[in-house]
PDB file of C-alpha atoms in Angstrom:
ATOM      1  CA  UNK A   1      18.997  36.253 -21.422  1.00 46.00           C
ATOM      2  CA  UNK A   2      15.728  35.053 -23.070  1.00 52.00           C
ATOM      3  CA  UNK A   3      13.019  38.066 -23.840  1.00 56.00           C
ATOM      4  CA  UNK A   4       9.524  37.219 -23.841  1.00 55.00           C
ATOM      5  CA  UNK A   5       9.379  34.657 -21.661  1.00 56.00           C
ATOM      6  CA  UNK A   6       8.335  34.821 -18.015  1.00 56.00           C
ATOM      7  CA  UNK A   7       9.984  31.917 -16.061  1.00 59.00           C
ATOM      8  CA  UNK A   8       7.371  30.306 -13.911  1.00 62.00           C
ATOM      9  CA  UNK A   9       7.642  29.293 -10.520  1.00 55.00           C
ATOM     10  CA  UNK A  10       7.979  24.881 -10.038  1.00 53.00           C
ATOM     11  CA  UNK A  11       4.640  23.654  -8.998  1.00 59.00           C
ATOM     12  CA  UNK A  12       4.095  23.012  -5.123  1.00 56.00           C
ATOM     13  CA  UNK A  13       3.459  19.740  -3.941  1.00 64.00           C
ATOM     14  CA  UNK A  14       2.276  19.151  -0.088  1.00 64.00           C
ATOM     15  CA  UNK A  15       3.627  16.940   1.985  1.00 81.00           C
ATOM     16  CA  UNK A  16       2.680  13.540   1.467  1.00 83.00           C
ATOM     17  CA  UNK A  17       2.514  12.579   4.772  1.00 86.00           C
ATOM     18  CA  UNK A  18       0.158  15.318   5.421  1.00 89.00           C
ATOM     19  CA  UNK A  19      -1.830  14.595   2.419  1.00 90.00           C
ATOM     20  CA  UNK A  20      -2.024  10.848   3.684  1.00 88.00           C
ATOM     21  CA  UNK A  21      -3.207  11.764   6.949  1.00 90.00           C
ATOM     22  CA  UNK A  22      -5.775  13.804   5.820  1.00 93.00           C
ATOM     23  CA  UNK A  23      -7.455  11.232   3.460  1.00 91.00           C
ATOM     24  CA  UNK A  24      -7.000   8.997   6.237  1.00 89.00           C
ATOM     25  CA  UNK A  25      -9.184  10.749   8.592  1.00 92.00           C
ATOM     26  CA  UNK A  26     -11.420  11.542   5.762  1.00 94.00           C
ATOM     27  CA  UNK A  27     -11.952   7.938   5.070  1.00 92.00           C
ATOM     28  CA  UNK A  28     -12.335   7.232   9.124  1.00 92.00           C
ATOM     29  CA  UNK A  29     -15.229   9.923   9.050  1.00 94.00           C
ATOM     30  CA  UNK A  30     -16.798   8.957   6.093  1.00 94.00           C
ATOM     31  CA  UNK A  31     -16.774   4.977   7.398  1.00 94.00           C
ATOM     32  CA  UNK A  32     -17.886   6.162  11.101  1.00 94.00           C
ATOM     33  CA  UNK A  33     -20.937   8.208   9.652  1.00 95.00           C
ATOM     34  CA  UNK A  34     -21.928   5.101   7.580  1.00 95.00           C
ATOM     35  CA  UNK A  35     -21.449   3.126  10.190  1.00 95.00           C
ATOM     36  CA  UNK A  36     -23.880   5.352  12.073  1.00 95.00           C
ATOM     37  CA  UNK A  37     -26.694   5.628   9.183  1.00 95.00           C
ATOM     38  CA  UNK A  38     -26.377   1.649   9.291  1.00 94.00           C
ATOM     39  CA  UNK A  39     -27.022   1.713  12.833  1.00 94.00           C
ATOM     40  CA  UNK A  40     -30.032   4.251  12.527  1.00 93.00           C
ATOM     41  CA  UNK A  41     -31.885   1.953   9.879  1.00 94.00           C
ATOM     42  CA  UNK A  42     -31.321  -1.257  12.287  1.00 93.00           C
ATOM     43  CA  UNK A  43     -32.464   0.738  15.343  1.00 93.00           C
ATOM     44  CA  UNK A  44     -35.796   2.056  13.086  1.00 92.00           C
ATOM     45  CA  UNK A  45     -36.932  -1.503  12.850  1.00 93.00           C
ATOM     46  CA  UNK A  46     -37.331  -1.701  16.750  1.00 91.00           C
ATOM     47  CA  UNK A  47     -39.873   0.539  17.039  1.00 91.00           C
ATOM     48  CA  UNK A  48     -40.281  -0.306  20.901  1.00 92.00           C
ATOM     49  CA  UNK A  49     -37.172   1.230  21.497  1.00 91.00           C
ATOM     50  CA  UNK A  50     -37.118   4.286  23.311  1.00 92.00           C
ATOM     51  CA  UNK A  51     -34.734   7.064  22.288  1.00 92.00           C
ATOM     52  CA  UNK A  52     -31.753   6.861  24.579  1.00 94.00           C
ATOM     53  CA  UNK A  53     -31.888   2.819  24.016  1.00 94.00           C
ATOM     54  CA  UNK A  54     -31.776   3.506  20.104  1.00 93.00           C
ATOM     55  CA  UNK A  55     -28.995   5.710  20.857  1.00 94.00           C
ATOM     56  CA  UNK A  56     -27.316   3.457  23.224  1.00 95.00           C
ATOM     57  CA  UNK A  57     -27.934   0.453  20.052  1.00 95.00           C
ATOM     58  CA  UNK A  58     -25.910   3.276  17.899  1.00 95.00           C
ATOM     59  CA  UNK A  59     -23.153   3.843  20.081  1.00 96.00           C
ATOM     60  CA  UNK A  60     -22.138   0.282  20.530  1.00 96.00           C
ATOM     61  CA  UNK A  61     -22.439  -0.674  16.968  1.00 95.00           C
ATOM     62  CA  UNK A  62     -20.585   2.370  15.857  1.00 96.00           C
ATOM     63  CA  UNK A  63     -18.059   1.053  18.440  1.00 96.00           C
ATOM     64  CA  UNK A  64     -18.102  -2.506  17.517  1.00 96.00           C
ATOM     65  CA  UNK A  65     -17.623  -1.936  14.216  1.00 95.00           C
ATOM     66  CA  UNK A  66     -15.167   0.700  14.205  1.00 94.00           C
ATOM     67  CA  UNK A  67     -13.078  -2.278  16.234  1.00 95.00           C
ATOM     68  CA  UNK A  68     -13.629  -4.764  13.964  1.00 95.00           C
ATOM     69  CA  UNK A  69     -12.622  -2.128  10.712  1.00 92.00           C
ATOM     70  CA  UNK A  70      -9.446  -1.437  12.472  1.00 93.00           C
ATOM     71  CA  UNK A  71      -8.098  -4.928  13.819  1.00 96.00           C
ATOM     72  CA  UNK A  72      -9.106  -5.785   9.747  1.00 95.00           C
ATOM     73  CA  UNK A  73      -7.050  -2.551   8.715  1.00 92.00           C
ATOM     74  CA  UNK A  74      -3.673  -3.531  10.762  1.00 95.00           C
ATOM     75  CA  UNK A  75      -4.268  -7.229   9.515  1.00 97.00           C
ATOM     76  CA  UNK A  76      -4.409  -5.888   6.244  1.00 96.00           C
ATOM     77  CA  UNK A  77      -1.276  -3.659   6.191  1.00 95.00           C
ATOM     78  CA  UNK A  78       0.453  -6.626   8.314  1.00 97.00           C
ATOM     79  CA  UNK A  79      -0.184  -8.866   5.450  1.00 97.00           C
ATOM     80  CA  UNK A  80       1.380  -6.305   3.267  1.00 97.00           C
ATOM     81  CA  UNK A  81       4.438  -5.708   4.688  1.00 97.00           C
ATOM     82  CA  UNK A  82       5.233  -9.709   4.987  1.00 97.00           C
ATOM     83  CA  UNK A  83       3.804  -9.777   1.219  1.00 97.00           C
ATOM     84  CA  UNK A  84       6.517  -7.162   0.509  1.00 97.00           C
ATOM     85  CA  UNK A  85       9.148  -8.669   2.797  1.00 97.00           C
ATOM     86  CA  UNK A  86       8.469 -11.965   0.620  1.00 97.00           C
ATOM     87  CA  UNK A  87       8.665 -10.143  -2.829  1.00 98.00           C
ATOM     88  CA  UNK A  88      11.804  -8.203  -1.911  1.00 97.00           C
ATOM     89  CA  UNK A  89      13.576 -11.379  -0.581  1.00 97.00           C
ATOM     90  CA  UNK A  90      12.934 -13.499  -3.839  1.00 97.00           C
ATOM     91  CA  UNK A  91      13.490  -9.891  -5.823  1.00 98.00           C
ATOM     92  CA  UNK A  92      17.080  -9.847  -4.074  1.00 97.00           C
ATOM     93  CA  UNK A  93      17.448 -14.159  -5.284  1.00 97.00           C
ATOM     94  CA  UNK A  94      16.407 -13.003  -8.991  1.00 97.00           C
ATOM     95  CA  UNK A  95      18.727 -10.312  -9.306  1.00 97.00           C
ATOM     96  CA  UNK A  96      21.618 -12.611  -8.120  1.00 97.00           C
ATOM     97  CA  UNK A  97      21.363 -15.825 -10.217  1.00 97.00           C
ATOM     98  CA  UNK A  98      20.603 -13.442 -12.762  1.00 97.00           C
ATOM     99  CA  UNK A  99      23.928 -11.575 -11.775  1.00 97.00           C
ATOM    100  CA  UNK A 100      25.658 -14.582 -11.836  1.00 97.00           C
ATOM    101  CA  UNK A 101      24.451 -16.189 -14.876  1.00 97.00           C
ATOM    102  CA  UNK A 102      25.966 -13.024 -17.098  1.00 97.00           C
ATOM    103  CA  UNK A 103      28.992 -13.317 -15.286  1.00 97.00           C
ATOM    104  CA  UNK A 104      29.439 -17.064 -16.432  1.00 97.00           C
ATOM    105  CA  UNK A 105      27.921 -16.117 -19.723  1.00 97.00           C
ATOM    106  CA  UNK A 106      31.148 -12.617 -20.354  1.00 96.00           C
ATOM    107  CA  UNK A 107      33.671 -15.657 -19.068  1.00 96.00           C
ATOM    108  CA  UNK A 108      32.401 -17.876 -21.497  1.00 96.00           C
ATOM    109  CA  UNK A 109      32.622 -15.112 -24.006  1.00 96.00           C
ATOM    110  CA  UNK A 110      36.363 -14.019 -23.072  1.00 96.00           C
ATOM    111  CA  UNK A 111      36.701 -17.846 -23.081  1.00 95.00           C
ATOM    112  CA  UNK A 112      36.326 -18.366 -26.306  1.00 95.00           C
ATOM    113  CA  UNK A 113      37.463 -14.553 -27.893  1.00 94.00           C
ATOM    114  CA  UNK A 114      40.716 -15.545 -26.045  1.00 93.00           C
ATOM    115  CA  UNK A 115      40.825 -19.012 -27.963  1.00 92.00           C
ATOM    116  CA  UNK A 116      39.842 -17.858 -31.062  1.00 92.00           C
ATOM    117  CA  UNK A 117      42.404 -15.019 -31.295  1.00 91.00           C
ATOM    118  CA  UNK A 118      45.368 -18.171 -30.338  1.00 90.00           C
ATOM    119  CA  UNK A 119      43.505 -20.019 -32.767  1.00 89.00           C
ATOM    120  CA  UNK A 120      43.717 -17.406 -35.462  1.00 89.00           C
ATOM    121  CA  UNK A 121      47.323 -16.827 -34.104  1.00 88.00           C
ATOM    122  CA  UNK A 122      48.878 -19.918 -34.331  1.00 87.00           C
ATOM    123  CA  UNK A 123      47.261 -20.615 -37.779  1.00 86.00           C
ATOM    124  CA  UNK A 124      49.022 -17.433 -39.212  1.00 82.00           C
ATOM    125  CA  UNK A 125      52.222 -18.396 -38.303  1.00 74.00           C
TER     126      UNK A 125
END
């Protein structure tokens, strides 16, 4: 037993799904408030509209382009998986020719460390 030292407890690390969704709603607030402020400064140039148009201008842009941010999210993400799909398929292709070029390569060596040792053999007779 060691004196001295205290043994410390292993650092906790959250879930990362939770930790994901979090920063995912985060990042949905955060783009639906400027999304809002946008909408505020468009309606403040139309000064002949009256406050529940403004706010009716707000809602549907908020709308619209909380749509349009989401159909370019899952486009995004759909694009990645086919990117990874792609990568992992020619990944997969690499790793065999590659597998099968050092298999031809430790024939070609037992090849020759085969013909070599009936080479030396024969000569020492």
């Amino acid at each position: 037993m060691r004196r001295g030292k205290a043994r410390s407890a292993p650092p906790v690390t959250p879930d990362r799904g939770l930790v994901d969704e979090v920063e995912g709603y985060l990042l949905a607030r955060a783009h639906h408030a400027r999304a809002r402020r946008e909408a505020e400064a468009f309606c403040s140039h139309l000064p002949w509209l009256t406050a529940a148009q403004a706010e009716d201008v707000t809602h549907h842009y908020v709308r619209e382009r909380t749509q349009l941010t989401r159909r370019m999210l899952l486009d995004t993400a759909e694009r990645a998986a086919e990117l990874r799909q792609e990568y992992e398929t020619r990944y997969a292709d690499l790793r065999r020719t590659l597998l099968k070029r050092h298999a031809a390569c430790a024939c070609a060596v037992v090849a020759c460390a085969g013909g070599t040792s009936a080479l030396v053999c024969l000569l020492g007779r």
